PDB file of N, CA and C in Angstrom:
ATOM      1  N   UNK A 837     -34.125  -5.100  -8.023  1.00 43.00           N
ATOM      2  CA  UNK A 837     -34.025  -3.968  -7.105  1.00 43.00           C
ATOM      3  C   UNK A 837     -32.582  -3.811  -6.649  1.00 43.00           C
ATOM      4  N   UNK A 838     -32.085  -2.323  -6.931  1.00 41.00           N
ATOM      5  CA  UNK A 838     -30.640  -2.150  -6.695  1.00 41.00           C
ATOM      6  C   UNK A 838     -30.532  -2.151  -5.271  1.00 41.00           C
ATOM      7  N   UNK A 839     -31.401  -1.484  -4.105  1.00 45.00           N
ATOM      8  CA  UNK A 839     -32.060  -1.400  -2.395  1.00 45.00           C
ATOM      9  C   UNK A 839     -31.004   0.084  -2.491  1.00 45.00           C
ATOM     10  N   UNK A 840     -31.296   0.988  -3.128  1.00 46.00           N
ATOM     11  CA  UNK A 840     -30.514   2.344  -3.164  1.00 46.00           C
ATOM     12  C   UNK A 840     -29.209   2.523  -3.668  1.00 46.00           C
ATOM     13  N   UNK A 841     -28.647   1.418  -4.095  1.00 43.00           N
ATOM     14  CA  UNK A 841     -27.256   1.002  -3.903  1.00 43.00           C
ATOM     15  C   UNK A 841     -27.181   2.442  -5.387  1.00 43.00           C
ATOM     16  N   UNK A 842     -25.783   3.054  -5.356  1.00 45.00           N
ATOM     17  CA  UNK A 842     -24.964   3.788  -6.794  1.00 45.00           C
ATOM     18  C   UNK A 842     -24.887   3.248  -7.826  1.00 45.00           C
ATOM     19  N   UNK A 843     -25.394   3.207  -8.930  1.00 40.00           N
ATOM     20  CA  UNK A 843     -25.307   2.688 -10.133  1.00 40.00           C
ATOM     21  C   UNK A 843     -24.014   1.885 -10.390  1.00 40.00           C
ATOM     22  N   UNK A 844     -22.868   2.782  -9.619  1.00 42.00           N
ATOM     23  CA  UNK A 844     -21.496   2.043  -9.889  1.00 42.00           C
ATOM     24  C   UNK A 844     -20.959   0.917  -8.758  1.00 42.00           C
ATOM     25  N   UNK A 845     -22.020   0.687  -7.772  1.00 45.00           N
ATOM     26  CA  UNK A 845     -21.930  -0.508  -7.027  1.00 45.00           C
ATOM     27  C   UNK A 845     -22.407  -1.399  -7.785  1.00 45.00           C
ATOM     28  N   UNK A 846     -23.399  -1.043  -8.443  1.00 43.00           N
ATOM     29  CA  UNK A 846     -24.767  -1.867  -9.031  1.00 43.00           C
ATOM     30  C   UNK A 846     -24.019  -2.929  -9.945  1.00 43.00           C
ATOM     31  N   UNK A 847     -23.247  -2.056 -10.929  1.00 43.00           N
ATOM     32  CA  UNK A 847     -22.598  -2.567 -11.964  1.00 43.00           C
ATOM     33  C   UNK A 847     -21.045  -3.469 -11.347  1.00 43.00           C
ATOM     34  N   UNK A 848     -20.491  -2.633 -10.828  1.00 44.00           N
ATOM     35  CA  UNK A 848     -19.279  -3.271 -10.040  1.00 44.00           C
ATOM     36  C   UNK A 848     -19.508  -4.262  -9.749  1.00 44.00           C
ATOM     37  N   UNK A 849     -20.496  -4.689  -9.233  1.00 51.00           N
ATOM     38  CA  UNK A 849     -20.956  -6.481  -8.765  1.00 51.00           C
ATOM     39  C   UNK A 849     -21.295  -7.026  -9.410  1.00 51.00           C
ATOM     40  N   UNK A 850     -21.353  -6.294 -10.520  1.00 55.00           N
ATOM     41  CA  UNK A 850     -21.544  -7.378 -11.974  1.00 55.00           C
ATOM     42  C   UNK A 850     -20.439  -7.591 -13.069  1.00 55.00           C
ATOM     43  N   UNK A 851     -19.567  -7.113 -12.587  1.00 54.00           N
ATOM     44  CA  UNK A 851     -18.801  -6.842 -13.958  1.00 54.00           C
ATOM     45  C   UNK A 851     -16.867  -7.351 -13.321  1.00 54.00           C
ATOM     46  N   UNK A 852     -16.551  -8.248 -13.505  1.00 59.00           N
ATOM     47  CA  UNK A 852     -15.288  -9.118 -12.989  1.00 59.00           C
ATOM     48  C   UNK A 852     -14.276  -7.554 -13.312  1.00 59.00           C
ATOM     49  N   UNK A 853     -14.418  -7.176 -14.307  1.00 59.00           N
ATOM     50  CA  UNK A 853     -13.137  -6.256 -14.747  1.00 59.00           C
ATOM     51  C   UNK A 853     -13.365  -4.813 -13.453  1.00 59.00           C
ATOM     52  N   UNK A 854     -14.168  -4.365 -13.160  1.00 54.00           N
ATOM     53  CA  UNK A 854     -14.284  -3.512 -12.255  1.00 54.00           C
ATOM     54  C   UNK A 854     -13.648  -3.424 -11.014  1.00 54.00           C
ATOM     55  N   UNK A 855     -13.808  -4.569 -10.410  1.00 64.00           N
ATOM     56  CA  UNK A 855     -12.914  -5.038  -9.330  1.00 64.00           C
ATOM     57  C   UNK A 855     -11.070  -5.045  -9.935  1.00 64.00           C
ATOM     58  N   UNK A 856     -10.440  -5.353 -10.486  1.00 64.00           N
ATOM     59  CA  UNK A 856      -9.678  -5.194 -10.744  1.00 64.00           C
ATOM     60  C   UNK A 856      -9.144  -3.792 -11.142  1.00 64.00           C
ATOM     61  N   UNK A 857      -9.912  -2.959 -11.765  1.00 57.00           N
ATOM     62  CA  UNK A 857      -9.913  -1.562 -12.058  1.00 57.00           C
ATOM     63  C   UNK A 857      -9.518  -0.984 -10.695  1.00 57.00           C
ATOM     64  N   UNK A 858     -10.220  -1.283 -10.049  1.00 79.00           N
ATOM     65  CA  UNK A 858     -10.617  -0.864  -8.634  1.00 79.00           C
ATOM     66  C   UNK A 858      -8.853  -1.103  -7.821  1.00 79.00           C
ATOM     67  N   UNK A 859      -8.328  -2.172  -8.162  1.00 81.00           N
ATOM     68  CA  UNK A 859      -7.114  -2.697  -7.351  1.00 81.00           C
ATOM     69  C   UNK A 859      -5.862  -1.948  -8.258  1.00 81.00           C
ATOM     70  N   UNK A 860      -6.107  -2.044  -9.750  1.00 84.00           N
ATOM     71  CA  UNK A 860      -4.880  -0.799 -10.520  1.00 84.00           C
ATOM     72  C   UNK A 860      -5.015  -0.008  -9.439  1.00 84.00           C
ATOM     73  N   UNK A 861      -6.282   1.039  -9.693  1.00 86.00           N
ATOM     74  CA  UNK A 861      -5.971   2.279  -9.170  1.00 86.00           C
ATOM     75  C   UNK A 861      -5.654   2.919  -8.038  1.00 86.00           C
ATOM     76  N   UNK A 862      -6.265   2.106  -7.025  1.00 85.00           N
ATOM     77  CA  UNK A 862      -5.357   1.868  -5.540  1.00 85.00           C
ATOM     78  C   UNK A 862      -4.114   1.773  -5.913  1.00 85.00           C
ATOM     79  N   UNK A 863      -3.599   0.739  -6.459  1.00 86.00           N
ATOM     80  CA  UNK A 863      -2.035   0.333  -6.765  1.00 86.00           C
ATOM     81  C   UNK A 863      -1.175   1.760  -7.104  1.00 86.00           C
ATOM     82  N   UNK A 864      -1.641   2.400  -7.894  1.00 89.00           N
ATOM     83  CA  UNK A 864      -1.312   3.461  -8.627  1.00 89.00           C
ATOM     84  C   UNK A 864      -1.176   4.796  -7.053  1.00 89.00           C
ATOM     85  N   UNK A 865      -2.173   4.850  -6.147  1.00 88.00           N
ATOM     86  CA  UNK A 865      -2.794   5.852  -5.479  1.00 88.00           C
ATOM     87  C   UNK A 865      -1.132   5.198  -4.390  1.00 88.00           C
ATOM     88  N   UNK A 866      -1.023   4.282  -4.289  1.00 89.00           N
ATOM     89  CA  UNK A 866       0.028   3.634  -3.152  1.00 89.00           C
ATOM     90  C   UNK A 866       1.427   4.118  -3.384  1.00 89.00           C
ATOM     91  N   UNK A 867       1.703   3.746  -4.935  1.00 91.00           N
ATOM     92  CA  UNK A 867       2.949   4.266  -5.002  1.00 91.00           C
ATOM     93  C   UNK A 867       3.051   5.610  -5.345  1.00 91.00           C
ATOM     94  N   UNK A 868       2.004   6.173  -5.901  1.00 93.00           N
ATOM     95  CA  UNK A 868       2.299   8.091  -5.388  1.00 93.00           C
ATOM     96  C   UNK A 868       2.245   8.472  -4.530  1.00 93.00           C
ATOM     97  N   UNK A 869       1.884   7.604  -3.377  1.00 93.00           N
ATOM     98  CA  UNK A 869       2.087   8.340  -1.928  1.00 93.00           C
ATOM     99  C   UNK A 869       3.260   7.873  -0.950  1.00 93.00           C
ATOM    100  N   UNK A 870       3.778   7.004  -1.305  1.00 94.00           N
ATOM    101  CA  UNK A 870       5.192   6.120  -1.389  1.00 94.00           C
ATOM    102  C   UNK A 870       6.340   7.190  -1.594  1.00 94.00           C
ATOM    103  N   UNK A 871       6.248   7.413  -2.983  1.00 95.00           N
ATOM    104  CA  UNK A 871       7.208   8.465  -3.003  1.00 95.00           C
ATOM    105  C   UNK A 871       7.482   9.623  -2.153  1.00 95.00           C
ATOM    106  N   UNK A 872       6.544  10.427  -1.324  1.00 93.00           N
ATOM    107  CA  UNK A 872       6.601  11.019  -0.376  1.00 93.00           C
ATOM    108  C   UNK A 872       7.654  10.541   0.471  1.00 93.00           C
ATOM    109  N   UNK A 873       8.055   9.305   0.713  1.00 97.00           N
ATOM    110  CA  UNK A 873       8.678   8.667   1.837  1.00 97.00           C
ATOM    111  C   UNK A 873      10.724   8.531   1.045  1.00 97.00           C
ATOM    112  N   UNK A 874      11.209   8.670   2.238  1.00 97.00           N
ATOM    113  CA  UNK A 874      12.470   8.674   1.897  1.00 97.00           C
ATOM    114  C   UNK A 874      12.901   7.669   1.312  1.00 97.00           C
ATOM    115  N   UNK A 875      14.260   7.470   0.409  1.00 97.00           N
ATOM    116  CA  UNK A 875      13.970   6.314  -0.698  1.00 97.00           C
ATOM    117  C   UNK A 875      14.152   5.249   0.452  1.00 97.00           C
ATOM    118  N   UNK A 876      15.439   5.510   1.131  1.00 97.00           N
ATOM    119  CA  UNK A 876      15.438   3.736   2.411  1.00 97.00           C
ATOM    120  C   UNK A 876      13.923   3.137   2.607  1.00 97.00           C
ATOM    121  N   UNK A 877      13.260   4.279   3.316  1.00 97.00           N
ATOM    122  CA  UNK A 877      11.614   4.103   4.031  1.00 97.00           C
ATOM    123  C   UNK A 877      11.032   2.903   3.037  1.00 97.00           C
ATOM    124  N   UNK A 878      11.623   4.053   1.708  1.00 97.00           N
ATOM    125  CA  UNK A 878      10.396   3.012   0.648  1.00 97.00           C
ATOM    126  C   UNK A 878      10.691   1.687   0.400  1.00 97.00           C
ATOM    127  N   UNK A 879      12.406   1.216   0.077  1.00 97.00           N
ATOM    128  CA  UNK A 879      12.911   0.191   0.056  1.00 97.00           C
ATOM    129  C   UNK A 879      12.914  -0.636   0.976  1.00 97.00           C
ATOM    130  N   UNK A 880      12.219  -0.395   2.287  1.00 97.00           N
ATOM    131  CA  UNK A 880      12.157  -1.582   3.235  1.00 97.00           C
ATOM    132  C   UNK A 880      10.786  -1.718   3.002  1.00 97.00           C
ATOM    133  N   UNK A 881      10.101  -0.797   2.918  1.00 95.00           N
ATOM    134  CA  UNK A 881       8.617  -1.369   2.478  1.00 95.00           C
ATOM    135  C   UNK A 881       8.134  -1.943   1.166  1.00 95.00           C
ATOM    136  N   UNK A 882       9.051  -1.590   0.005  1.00 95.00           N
ATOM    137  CA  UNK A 882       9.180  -2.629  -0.906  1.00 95.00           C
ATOM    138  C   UNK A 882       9.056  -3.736  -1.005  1.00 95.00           C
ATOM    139  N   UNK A 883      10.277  -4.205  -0.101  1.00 97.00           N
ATOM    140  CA  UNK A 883      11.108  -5.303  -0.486  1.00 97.00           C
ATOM    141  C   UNK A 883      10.176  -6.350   0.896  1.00 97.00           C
ATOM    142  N   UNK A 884       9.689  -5.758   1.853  1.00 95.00           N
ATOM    143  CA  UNK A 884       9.179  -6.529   2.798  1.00 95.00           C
ATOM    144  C   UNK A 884       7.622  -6.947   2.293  1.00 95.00           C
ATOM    145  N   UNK A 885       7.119  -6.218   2.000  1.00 91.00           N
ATOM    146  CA  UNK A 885       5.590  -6.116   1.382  1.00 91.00           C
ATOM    147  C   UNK A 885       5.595  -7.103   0.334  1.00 91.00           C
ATOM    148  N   UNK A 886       5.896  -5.931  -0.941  1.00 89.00           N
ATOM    149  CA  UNK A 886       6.158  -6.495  -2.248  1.00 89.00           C
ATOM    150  C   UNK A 886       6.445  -7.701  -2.441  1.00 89.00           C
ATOM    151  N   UNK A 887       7.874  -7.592  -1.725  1.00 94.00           N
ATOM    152  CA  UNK A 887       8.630  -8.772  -2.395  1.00 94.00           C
ATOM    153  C   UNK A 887       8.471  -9.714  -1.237  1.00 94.00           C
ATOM    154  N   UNK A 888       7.909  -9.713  -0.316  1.00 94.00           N
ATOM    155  CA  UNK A 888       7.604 -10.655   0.786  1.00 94.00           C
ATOM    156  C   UNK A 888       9.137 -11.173   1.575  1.00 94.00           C
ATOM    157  N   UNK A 889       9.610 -10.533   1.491  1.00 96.00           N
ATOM    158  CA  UNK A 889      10.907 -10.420   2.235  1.00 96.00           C
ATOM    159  C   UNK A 889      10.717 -10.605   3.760  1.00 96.00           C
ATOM    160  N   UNK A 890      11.077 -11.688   4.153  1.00 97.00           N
ATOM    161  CA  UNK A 890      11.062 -11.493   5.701  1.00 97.00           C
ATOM    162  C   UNK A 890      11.770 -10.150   6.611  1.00 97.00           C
ATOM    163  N   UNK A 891      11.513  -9.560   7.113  1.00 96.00           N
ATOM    164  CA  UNK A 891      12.020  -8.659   7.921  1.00 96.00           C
ATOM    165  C   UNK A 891      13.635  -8.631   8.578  1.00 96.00           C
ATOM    166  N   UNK A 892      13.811  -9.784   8.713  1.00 97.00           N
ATOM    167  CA  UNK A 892      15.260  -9.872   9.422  1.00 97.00           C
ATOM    168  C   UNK A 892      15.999 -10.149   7.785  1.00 97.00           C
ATOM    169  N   UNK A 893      15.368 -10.541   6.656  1.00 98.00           N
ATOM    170  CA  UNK A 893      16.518 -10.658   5.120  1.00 98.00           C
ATOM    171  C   UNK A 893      16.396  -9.045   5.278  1.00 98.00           C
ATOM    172  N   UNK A 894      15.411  -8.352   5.287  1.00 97.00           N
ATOM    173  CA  UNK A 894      15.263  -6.949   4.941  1.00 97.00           C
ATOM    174  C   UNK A 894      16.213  -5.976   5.576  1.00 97.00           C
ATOM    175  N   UNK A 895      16.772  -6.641   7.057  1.00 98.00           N
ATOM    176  CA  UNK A 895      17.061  -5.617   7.481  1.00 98.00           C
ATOM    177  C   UNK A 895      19.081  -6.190   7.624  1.00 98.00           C
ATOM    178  N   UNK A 896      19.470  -7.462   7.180  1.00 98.00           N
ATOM    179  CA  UNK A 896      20.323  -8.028   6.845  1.00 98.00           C
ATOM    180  C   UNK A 896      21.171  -6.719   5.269  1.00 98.00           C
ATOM    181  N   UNK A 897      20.085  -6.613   4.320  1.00 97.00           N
ATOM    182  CA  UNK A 897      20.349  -6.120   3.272  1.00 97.00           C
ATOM    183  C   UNK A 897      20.621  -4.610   3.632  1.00 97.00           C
ATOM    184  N   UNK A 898      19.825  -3.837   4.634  1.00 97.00           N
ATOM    185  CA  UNK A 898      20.211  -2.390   4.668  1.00 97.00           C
ATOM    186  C   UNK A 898      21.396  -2.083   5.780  1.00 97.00           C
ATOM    187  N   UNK A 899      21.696  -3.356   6.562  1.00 98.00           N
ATOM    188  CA  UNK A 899      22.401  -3.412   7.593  1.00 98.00           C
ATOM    189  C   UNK A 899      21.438  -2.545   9.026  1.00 98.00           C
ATOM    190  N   UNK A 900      20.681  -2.966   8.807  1.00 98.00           N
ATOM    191  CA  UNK A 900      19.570  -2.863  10.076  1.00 98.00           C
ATOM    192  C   UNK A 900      19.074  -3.837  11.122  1.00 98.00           C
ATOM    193  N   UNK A 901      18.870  -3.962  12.157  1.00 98.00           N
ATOM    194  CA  UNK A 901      18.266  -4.936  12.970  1.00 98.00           C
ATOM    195  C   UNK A 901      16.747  -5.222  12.358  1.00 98.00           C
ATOM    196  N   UNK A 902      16.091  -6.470  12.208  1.00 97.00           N
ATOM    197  CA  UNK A 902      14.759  -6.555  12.448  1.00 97.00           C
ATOM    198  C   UNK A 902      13.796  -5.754  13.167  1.00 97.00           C
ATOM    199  N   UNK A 903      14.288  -5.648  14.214  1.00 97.00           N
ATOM    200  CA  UNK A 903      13.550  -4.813  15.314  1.00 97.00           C
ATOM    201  C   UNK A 903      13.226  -3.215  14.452  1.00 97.00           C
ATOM    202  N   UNK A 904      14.049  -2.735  14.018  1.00 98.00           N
ATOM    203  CA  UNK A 904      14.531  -1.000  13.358  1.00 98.00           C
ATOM    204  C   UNK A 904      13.715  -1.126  12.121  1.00 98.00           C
ATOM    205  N   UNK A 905      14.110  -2.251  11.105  1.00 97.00           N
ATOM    206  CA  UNK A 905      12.765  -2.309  10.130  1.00 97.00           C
ATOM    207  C   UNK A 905      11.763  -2.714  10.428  1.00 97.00           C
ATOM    208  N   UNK A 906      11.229  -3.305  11.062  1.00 96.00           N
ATOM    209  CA  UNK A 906       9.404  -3.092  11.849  1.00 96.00           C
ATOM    210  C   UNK A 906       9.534  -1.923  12.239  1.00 96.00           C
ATOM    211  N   UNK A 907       9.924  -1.364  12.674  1.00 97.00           N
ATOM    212  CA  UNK A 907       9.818   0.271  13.697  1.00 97.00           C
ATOM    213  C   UNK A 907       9.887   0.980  12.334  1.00 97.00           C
ATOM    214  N   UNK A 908      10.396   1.018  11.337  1.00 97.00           N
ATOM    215  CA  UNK A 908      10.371   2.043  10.337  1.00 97.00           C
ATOM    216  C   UNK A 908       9.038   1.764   9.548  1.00 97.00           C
ATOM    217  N   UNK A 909       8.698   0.967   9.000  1.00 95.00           N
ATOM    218  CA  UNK A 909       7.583   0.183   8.662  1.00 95.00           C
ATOM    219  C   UNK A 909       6.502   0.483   8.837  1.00 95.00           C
ATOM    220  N   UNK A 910       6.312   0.177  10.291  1.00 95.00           N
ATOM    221  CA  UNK A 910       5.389   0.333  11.183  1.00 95.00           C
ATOM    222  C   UNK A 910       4.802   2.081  11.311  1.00 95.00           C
ATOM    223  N   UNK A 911       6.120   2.818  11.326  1.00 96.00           N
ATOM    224  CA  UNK A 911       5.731   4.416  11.380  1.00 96.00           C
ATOM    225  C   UNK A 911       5.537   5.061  10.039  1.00 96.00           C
ATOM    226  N   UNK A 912       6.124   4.393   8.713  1.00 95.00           N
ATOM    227  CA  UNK A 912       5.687   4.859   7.208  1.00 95.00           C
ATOM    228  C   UNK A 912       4.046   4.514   7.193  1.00 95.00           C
ATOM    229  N   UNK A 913       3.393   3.070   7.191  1.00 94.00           N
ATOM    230  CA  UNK A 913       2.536   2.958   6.799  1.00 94.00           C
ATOM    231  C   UNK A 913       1.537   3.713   6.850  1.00 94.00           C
ATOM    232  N   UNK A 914       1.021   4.189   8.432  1.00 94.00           N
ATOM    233  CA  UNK A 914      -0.085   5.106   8.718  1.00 94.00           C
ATOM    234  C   UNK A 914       0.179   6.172   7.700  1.00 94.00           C
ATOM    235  N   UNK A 915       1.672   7.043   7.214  1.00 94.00           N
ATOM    236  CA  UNK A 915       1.416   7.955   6.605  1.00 94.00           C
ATOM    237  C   UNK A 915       1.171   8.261   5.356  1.00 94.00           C
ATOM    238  N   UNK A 916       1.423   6.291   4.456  1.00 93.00           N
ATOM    239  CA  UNK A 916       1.015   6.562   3.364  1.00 93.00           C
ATOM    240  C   UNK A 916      -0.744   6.529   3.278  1.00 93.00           C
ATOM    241  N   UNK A 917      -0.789   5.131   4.074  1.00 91.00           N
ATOM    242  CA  UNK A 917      -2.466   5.519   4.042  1.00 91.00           C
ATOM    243  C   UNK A 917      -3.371   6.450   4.491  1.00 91.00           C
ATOM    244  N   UNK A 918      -3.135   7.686   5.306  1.00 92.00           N
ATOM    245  CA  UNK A 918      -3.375   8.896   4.853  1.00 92.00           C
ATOM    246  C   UNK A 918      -3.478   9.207   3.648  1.00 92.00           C
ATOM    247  N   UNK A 919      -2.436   9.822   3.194  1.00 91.00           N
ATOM    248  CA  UNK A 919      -2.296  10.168   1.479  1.00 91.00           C
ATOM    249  C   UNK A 919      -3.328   9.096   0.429  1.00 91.00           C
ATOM    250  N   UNK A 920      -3.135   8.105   0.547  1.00 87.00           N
ATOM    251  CA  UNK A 920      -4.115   7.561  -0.247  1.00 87.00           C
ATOM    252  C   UNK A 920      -5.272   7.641   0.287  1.00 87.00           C
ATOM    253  N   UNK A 921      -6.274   7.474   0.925  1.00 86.00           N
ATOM    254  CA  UNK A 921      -7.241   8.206   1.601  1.00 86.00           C
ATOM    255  C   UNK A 921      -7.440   9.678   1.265  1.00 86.00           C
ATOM    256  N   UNK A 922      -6.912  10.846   1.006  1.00 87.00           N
ATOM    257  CA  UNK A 922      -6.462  12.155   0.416  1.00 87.00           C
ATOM    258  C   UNK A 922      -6.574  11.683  -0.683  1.00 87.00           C
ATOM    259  N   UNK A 923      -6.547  10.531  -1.681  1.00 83.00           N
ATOM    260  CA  UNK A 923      -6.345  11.174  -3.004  1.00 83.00           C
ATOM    261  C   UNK A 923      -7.490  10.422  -3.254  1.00 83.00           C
ATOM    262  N   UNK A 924      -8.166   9.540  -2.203  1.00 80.00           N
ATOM    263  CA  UNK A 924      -9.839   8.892  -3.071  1.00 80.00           C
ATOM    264  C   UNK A 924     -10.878   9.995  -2.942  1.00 80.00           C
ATOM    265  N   UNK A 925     -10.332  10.724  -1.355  1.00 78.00           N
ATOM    266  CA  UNK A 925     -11.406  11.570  -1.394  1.00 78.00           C
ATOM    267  C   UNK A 925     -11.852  12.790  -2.544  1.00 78.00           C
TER     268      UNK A 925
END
């Protein structure tokens, strides 16, 4: 018994490669909505995210305070996840 569940839950919980499918295409949905953002914006969220860059190396490299890259950071994110949200729907 699926208990109503979508055929493509059904299977998704069965199938290892789905889940990963699932994380490409997010991946994919992130950096097209990334680009929206000015290239600096994107390069501190790059390099902090991505590349796990502590915040104060991050903001050493653009000649920024720590404080200024959290504050930039902090105000990109909500707007990419919008946009991705917009592009599942």
């Amino acid at each position: 018994d699926d208990g109503g569940r979508q055929n493509h839950e059904v299977i998704g919980r069965e199938d290892p490669g789905f889940e990963r499918l699932e994380k490409r295409e997010l991946h994919a949905f992130v950096k097209k909505s990334m680009m929206s953002l000015k290239a600096r914006t994107r390069a501190l969220i790059e390099e902090h995210i991505e590349e796990d860059l502590p915040l104060r190396d991050v903001g050493k490299k653009h000649k920024l305070t720590k404080e200024r890259v959290r504050q930039i950071v902090s105000e990109a994110l909500p707007r990419v996840k919008r946009r991705v949200e917009a592009q599942i729907r």
